[in-house]
Tab-separated table of C-alpha atoms in Angstrom:
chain	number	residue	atom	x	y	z
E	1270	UNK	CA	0.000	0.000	0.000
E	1271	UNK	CA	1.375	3.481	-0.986
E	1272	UNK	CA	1.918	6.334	1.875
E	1273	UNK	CA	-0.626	8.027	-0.353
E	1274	UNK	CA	-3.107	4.940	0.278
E	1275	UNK	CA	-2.596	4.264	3.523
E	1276	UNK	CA	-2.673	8.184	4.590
E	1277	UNK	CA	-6.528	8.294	2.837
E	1278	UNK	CA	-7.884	5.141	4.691
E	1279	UNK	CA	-6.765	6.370	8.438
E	1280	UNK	CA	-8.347	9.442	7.237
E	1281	UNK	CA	-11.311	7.466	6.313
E	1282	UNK	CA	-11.368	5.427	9.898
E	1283	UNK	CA	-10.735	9.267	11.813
E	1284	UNK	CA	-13.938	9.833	10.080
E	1285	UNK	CA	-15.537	7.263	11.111
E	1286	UNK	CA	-14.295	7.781	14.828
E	1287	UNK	CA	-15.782	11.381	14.729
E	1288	UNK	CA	-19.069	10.136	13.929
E	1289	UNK	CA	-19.355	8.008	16.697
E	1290	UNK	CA	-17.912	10.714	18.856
E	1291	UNK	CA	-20.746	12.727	18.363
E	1292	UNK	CA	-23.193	10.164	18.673
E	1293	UNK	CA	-21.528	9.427	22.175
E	1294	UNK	CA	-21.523	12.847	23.065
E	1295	UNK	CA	-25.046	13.241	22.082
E	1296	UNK	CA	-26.069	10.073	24.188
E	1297	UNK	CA	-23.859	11.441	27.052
E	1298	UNK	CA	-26.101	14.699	26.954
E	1299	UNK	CA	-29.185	12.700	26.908
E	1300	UNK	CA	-27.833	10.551	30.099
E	1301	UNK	CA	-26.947	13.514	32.075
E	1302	UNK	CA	-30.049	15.454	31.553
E	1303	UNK	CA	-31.727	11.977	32.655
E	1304	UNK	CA	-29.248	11.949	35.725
E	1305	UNK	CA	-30.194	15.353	36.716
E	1306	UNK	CA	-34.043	14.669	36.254
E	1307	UNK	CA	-33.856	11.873	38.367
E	1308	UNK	CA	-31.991	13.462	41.205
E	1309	UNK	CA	-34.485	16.331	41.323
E	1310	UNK	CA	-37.378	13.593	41.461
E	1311	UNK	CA	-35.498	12.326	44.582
E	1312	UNK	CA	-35.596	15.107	46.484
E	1313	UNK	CA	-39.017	16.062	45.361
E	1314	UNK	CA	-39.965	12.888	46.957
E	1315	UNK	CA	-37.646	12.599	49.137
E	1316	UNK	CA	-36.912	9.150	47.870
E	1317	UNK	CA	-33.249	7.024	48.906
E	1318	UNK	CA	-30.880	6.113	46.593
E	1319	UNK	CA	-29.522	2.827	46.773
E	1320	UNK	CA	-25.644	4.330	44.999
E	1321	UNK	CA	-23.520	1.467	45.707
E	1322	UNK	CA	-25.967	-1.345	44.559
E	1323	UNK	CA	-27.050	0.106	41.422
E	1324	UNK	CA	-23.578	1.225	40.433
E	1325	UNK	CA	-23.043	-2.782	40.815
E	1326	UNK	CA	-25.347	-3.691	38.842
E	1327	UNK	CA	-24.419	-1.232	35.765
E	1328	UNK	CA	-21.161	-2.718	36.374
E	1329	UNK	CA	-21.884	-6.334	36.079
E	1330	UNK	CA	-24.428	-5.540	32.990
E	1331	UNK	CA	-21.947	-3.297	30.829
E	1332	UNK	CA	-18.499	-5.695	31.277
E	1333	UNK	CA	-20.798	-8.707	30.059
E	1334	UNK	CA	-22.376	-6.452	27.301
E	1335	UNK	CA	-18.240	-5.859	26.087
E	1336	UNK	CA	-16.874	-8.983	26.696
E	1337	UNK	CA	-13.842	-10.253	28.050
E	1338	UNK	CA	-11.749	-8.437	25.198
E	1339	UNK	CA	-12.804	-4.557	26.642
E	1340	UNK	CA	-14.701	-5.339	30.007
E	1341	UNK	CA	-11.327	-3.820	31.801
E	1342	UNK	CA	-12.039	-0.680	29.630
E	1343	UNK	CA	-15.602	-0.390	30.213
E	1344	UNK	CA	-15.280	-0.779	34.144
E	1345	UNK	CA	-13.160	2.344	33.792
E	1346	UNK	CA	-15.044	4.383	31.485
E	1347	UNK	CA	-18.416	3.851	33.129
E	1348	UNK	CA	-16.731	4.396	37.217
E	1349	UNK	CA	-15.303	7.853	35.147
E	1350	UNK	CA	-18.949	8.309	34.353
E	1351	UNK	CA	-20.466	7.886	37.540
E	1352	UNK	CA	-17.796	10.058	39.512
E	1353	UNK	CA	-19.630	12.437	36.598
E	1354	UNK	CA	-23.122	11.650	37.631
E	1355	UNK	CA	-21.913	12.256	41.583
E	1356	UNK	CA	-20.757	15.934	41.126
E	1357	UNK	CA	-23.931	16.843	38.865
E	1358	UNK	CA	-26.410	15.304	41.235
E	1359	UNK	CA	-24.662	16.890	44.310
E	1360	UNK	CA	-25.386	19.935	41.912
E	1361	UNK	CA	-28.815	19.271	42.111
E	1362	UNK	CA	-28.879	18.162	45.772
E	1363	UNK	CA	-26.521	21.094	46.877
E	1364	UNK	CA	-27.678	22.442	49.959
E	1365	UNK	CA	-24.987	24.763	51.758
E	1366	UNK	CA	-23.904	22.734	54.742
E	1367	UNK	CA	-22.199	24.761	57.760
E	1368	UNK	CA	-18.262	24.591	56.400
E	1369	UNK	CA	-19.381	26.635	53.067
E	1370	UNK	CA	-21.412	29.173	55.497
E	1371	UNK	CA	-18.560	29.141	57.461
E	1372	UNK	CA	-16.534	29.723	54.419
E	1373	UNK	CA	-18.761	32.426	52.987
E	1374	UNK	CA	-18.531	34.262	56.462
E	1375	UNK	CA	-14.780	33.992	56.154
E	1376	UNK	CA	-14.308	35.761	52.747
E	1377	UNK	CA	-16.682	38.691	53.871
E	1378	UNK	CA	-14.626	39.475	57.318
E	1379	UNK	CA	-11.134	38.846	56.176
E	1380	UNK	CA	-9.577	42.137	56.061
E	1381	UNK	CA	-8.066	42.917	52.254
E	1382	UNK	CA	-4.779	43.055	53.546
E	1383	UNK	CA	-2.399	40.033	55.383
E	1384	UNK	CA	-1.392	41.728	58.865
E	1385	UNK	CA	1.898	43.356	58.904
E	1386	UNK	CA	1.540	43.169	62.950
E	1387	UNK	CA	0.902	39.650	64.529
E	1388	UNK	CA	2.812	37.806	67.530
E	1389	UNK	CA	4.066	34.712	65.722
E	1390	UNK	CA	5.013	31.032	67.205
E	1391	UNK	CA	7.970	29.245	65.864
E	1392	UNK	CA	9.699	26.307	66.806
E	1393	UNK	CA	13.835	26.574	68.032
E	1394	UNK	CA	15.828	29.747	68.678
E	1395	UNK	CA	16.526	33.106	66.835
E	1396	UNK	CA	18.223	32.145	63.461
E	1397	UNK	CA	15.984	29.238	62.769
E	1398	UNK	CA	14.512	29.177	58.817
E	1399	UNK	CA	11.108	29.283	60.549
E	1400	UNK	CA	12.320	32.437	62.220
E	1401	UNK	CA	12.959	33.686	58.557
E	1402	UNK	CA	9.670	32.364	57.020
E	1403	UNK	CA	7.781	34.979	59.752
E	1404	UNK	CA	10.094	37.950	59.323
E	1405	UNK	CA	9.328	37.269	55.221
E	1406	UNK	CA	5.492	37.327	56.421
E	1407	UNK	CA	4.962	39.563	58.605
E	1408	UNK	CA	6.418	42.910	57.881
E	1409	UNK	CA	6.208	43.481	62.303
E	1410	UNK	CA	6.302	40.240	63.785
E	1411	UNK	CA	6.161	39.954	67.781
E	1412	UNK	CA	7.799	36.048	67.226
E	1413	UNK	CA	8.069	33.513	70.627
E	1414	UNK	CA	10.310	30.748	70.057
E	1415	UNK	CA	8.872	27.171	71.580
E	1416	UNK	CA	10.628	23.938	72.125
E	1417	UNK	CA	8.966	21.745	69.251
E	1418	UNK	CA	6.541	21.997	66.585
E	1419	UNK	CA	3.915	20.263	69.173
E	1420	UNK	CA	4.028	23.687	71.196
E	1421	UNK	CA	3.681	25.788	68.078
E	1422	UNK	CA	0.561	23.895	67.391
E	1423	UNK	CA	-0.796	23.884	70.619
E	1424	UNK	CA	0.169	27.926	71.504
E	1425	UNK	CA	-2.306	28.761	68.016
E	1426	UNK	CA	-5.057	26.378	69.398
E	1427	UNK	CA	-4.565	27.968	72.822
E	1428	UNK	CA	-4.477	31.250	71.477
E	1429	UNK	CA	-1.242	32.191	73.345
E	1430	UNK	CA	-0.382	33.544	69.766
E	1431	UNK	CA	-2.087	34.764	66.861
E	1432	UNK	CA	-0.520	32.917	64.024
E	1433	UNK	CA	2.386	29.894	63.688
E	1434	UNK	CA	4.763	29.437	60.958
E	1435	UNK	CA	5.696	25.212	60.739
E	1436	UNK	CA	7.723	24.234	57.776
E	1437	UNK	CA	5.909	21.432	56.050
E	1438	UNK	CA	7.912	19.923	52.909
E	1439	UNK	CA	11.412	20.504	51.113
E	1440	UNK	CA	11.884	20.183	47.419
E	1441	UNK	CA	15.197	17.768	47.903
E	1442	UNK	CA	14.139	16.096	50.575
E	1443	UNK	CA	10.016	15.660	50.733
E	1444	UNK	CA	7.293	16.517	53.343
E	1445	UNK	CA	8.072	17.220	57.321
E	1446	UNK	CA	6.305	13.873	58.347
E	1447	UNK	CA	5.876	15.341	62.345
E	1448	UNK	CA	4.089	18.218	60.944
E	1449	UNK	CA	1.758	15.990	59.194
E	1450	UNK	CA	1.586	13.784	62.273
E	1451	UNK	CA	0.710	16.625	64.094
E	1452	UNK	CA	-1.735	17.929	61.986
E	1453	UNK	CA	-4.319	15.204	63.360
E	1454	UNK	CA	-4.731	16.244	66.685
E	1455	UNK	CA	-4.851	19.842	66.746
E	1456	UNK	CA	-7.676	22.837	65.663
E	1457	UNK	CA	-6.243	25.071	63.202
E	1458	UNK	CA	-6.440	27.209	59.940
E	1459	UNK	CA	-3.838	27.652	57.323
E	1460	UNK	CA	-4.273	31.326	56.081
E	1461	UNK	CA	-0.896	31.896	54.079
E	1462	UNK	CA	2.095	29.690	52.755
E	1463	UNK	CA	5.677	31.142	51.692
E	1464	UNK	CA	8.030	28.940	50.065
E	1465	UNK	CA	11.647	29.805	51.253
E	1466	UNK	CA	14.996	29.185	49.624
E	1467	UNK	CA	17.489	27.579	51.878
E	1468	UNK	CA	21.037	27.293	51.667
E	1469	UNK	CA	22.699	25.554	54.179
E	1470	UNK	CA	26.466	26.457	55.572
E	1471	UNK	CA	28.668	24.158	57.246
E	1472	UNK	CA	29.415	26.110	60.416
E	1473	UNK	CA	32.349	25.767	63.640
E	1474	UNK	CA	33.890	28.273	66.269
E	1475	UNK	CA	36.455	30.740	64.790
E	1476	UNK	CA	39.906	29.071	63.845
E	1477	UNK	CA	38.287	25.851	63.509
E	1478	UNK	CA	39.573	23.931	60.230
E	1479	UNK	CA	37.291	21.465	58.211
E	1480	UNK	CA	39.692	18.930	59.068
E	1481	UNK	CA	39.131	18.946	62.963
E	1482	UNK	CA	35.515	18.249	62.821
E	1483	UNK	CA	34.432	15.208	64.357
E	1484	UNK	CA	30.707	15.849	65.051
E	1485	UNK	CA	28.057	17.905	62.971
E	1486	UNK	CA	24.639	19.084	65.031
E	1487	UNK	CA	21.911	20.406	62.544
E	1488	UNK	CA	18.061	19.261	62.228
E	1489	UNK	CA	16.973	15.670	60.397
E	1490	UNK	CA	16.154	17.534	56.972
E	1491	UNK	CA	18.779	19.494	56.879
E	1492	UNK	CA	20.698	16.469	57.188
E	1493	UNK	CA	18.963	14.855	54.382
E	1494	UNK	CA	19.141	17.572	51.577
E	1495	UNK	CA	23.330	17.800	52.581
E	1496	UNK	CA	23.966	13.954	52.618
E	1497	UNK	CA	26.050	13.624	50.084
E	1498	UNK	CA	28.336	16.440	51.446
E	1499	UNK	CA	28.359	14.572	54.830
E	1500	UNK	CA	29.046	10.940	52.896
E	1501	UNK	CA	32.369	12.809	51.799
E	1502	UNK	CA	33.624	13.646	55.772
E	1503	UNK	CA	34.963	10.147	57.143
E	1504	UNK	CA	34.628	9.282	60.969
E	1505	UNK	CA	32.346	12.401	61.893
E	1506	UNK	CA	29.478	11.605	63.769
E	1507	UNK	CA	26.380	13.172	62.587
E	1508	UNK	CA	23.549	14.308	65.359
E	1509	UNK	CA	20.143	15.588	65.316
E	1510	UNK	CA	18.644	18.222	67.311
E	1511	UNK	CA	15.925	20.406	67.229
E	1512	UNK	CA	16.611	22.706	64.263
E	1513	UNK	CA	19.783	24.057	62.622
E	1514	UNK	CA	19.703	27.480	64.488
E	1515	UNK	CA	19.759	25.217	67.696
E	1516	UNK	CA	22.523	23.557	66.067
E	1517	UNK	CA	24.448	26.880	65.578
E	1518	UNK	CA	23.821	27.810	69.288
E	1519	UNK	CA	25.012	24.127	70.529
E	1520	UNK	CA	28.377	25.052	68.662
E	1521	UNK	CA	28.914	28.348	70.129
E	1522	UNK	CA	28.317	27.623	73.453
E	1523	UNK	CA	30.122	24.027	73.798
E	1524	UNK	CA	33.319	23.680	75.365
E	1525	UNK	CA	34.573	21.755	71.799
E	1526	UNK	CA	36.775	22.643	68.906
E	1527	UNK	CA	35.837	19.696	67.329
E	1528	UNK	CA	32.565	20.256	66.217
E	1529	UNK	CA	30.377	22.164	63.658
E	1530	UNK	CA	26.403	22.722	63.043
E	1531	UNK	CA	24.748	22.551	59.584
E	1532	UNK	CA	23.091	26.173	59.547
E	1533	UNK	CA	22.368	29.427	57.945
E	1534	UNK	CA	24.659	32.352	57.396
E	1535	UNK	CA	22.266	34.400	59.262
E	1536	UNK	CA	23.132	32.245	62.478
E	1537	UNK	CA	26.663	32.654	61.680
E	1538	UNK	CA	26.570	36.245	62.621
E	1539	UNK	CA	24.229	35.862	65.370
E	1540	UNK	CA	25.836	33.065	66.745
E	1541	UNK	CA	29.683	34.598	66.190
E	1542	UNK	CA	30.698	31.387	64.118
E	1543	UNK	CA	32.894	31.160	60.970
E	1544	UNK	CA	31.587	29.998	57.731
E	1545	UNK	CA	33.313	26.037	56.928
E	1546	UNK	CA	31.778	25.118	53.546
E	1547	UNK	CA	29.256	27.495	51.753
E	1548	UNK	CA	25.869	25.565	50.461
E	1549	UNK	CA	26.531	21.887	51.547
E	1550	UNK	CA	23.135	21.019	50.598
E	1551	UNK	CA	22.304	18.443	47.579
E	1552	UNK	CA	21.090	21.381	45.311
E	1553	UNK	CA	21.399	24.886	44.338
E	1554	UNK	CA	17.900	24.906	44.049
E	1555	UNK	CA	16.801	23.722	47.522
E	1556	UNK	CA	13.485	25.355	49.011
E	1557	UNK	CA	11.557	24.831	51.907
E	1558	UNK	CA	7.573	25.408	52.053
E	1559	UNK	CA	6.113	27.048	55.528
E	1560	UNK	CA	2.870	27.471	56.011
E	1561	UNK	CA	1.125	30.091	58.246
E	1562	UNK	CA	-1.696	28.707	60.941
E	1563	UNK	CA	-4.591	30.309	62.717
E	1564	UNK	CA	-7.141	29.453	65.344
E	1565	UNK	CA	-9.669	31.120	63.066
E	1566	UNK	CA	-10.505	30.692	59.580
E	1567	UNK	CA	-8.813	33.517	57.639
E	1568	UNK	CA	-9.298	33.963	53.516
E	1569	UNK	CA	-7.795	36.404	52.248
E	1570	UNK	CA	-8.410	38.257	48.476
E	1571	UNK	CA	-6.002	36.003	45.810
E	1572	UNK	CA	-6.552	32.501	47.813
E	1573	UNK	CA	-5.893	30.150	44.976
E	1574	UNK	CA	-4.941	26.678	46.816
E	1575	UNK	CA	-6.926	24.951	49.202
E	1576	UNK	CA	-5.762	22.140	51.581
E	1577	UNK	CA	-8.000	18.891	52.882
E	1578	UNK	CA	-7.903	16.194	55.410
E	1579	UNK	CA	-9.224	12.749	54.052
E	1580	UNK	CA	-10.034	9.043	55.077
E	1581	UNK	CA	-11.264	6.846	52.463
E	1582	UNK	CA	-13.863	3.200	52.844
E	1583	UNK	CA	-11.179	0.860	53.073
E	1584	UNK	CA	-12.229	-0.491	49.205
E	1585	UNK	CA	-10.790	-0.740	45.969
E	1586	UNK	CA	-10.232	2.489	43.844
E	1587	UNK	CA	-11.650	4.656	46.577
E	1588	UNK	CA	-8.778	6.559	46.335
E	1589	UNK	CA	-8.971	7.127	42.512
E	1590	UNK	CA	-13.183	7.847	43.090
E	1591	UNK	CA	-12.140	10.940	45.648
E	1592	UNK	CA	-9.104	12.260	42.665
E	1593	UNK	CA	-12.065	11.725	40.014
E	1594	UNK	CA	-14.427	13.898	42.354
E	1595	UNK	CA	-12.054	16.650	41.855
E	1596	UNK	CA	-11.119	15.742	38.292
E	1597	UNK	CA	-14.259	16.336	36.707
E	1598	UNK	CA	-14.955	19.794	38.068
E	1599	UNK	CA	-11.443	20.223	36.833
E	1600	UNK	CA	-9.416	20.833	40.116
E	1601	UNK	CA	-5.812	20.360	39.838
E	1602	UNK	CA	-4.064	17.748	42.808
E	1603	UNK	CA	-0.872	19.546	43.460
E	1604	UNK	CA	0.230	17.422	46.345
E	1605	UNK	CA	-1.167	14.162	47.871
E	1606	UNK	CA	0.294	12.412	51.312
E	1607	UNK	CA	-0.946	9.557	53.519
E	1608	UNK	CA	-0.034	9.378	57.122
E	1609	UNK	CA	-0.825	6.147	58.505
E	1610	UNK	CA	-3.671	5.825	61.712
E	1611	UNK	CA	-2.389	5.127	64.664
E	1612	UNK	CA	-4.200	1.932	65.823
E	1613	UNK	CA	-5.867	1.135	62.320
E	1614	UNK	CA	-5.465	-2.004	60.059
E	1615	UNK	CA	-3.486	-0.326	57.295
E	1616	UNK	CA	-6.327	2.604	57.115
E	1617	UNK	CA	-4.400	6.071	56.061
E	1618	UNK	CA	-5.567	9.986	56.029
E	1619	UNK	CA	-4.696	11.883	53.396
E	1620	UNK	CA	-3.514	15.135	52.731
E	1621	UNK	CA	-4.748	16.837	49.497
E	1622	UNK	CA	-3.768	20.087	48.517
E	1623	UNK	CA	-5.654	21.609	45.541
E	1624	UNK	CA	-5.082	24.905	42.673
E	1625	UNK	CA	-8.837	26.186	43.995
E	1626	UNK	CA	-10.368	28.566	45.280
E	1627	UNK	CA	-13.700	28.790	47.171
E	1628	UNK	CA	-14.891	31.236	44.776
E	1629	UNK	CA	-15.625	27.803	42.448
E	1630	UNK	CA	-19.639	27.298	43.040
E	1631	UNK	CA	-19.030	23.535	41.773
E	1632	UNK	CA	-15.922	23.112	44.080
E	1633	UNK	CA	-18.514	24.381	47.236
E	1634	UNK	CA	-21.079	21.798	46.507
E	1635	UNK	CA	-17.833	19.175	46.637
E	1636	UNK	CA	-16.871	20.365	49.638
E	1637	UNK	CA	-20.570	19.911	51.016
E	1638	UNK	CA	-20.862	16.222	49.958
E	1639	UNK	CA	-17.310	15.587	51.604
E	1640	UNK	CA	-18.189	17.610	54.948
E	1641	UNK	CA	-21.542	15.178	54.413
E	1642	UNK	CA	-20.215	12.202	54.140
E	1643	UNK	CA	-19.116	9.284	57.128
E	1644	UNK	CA	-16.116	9.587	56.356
E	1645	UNK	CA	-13.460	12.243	58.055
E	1646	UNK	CA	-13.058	15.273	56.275
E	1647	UNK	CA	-11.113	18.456	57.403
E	1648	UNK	CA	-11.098	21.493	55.783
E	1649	UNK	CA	-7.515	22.966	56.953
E	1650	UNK	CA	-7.667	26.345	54.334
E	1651	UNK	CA	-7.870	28.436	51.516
E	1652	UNK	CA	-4.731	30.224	50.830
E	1653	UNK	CA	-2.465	32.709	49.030
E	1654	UNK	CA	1.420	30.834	48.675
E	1655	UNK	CA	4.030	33.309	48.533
E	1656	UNK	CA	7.682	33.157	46.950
């Protein structure tokens, strides 16, 4: 068969494809308006719908309509369908359940502005990158320094202070899995997020050499994003403490010449230490996300991602069902972690943070079914992220 040949017959079968396109389309219409008819008759008569069973029984008719050969396919293309069906009935159904009028409430008292004024919890000493974060989001902070990120937490919920700053993930080295243990057992809002570049010095009393070091202090990530640096020193013993401005302040006040913390420049002048080795870490490119908490709920004007807390039935694909939720109202999954439950058979919450804003009617009504549903669900913010 010639190019020219074979180029006119897959035109011929593209054809052929777009004709049954529109026929699906036109069926799909015709199956949705049905959908929607059917979901107002419900609540007209205030009739139950038996989901799960009758999603079961599609299931089992369509695979045996298309044979072993495409069942697989049609299992997926009709669960994509009725993730469809779910966010235009809940359309339908929507009735504004006490997070959205919470919500609502929120975006009318925010002020316009973030405050420039605030006093600020953060975990370690002066120096610490969380210490940074706050002075990068609040133009005024009134910052207390607390032992662990547990405190910060519990200082917002307490209302000893008006806002925290927690770091929460690292582009070289992943999330901050205490934060997100934390996260379960505390009341809070996040209202802002900042994401912070770090570069990380190797640091040691004046007239120290490289050479002399036999134990580095610095915090567990910080660790991680310089490990290859710290595979090169032989026979020095690495230790983690509570964060790397901690680290610095170990360094300056021990009685040792042996030993060095993995910290910031800004500690090195606060701290009176010399500079080692300038960024140690894995990457040039190395930055830290914080995120801002409040007891109250806070949204303020240019909120464009919103973070959830999640369990999921313990079933097959309930995981991809939730994803499709947010799929077909077009709501982009930036980031997705699962912490396991402490006393659970292998049951996880998840951590889903979303490009949306509350603005999005269709997103509200998704965020009523969720508050709705048995399962846990935890609105934890809608947000502006800063760089």
């Amino acid at each position: 068969m010639t190019d020219k040949l074979a180029e006119d017959k897959l035109k011929e079968l593209r054809n052929e494809a777009d004709i049954l396109d529109e026929k699906i389309v036109d069926l799909f219409k015709e199956r949705m308006d049905l959908v929607t008819r059917m979901a107002k008759y419900r609540a007209e008569n205030r009739l139950p719908f038996a989901r799960d069973q009758r999603e079961r029984e599609i299931l089992k008719r369509v695979s045996d309509r298309a044979g072993e050969e495409y069942e697989g396919y049609a299992r997926l293309v009709y669960n994509t369908i009725f993730d469809v069906d779910h966010s235009a009935q809940a359309n339908v159904l929507a009735q504004r359940s006490d997070l959205v009028e919470r919500i609502s409430r929120s975006v009318d008292e925010t002020p316009k502005l973030f405050p420039k004024r605030a006093t600020v919890a953060c975990q370690g000493v002066a120096g610490a990158y969380s210490h940074a974060a706050a002075e990068r989001l609040f133009q005024l902070p009134d910052i207390q320094f607390y032992n662990s990120f547990d405190d910060v937490f519990a200082a917002v919920e307490n209302g000893d202070v008006e806002y925290g700053v927690l770091p929460i993930e690292n582009s070289s080295y992943g999330s901050v899995v205490s934060i997100y243990n934390l996260m379960q057992h505390y009341n809070f809002y996040i209202v802002k997020s900042l994401r912070l570049r770090i570069n990380h010095q190797l640091l040691a009393k004046p007239g120290t050499k490289l050479s002399d070091i036999k134990e580095i202090y610095s915090h567990e990530q910080a660790i991680g994003q310089c490990d290859p640096f710290l595979s090169s020193l032989k026979g020095v013993k690495v230790t983690k403490v509570g964060n790397t401005a901690l680290a610095a302040q170990m360094v300056a006040e021990s009685d040792r010449d042996d030993v060095a913390a993995i910290s910031s420049r800004e500690c090195a002048d606060l701290y009176g230490l010399d500079i080692l080795k300038n960024h140690i870490q894995v990457t040039d490119n190395n930055y830290t996300r914080f995120i801002c908490i409040s007891k109250k709920l806070e949204i303020y004007p240019g909120a464009n991602r919103i973070s959830l807390i999640l369990t999921l039935p313990h079933v097959p694909c309930s995981l991809y069902h939730m994803v499709a939720k947010f799929a077909a109202i077009d709501v982009n999954l930036t980031k997705l972690e699962s912490r396991p439950i402490p006393g659970s058979d292998f049951e996880f919450l998840f951590y889903f943070d979303l490009d949306a804003s509350v603005y999005q009617e269709d997103l509200l009504y998704l965020l009523s079914e969720l508050e709705a549903s048995p399962e846990t669900f935890v609105f934890l913010g809608c947000y502006l992220e800063a760089i």
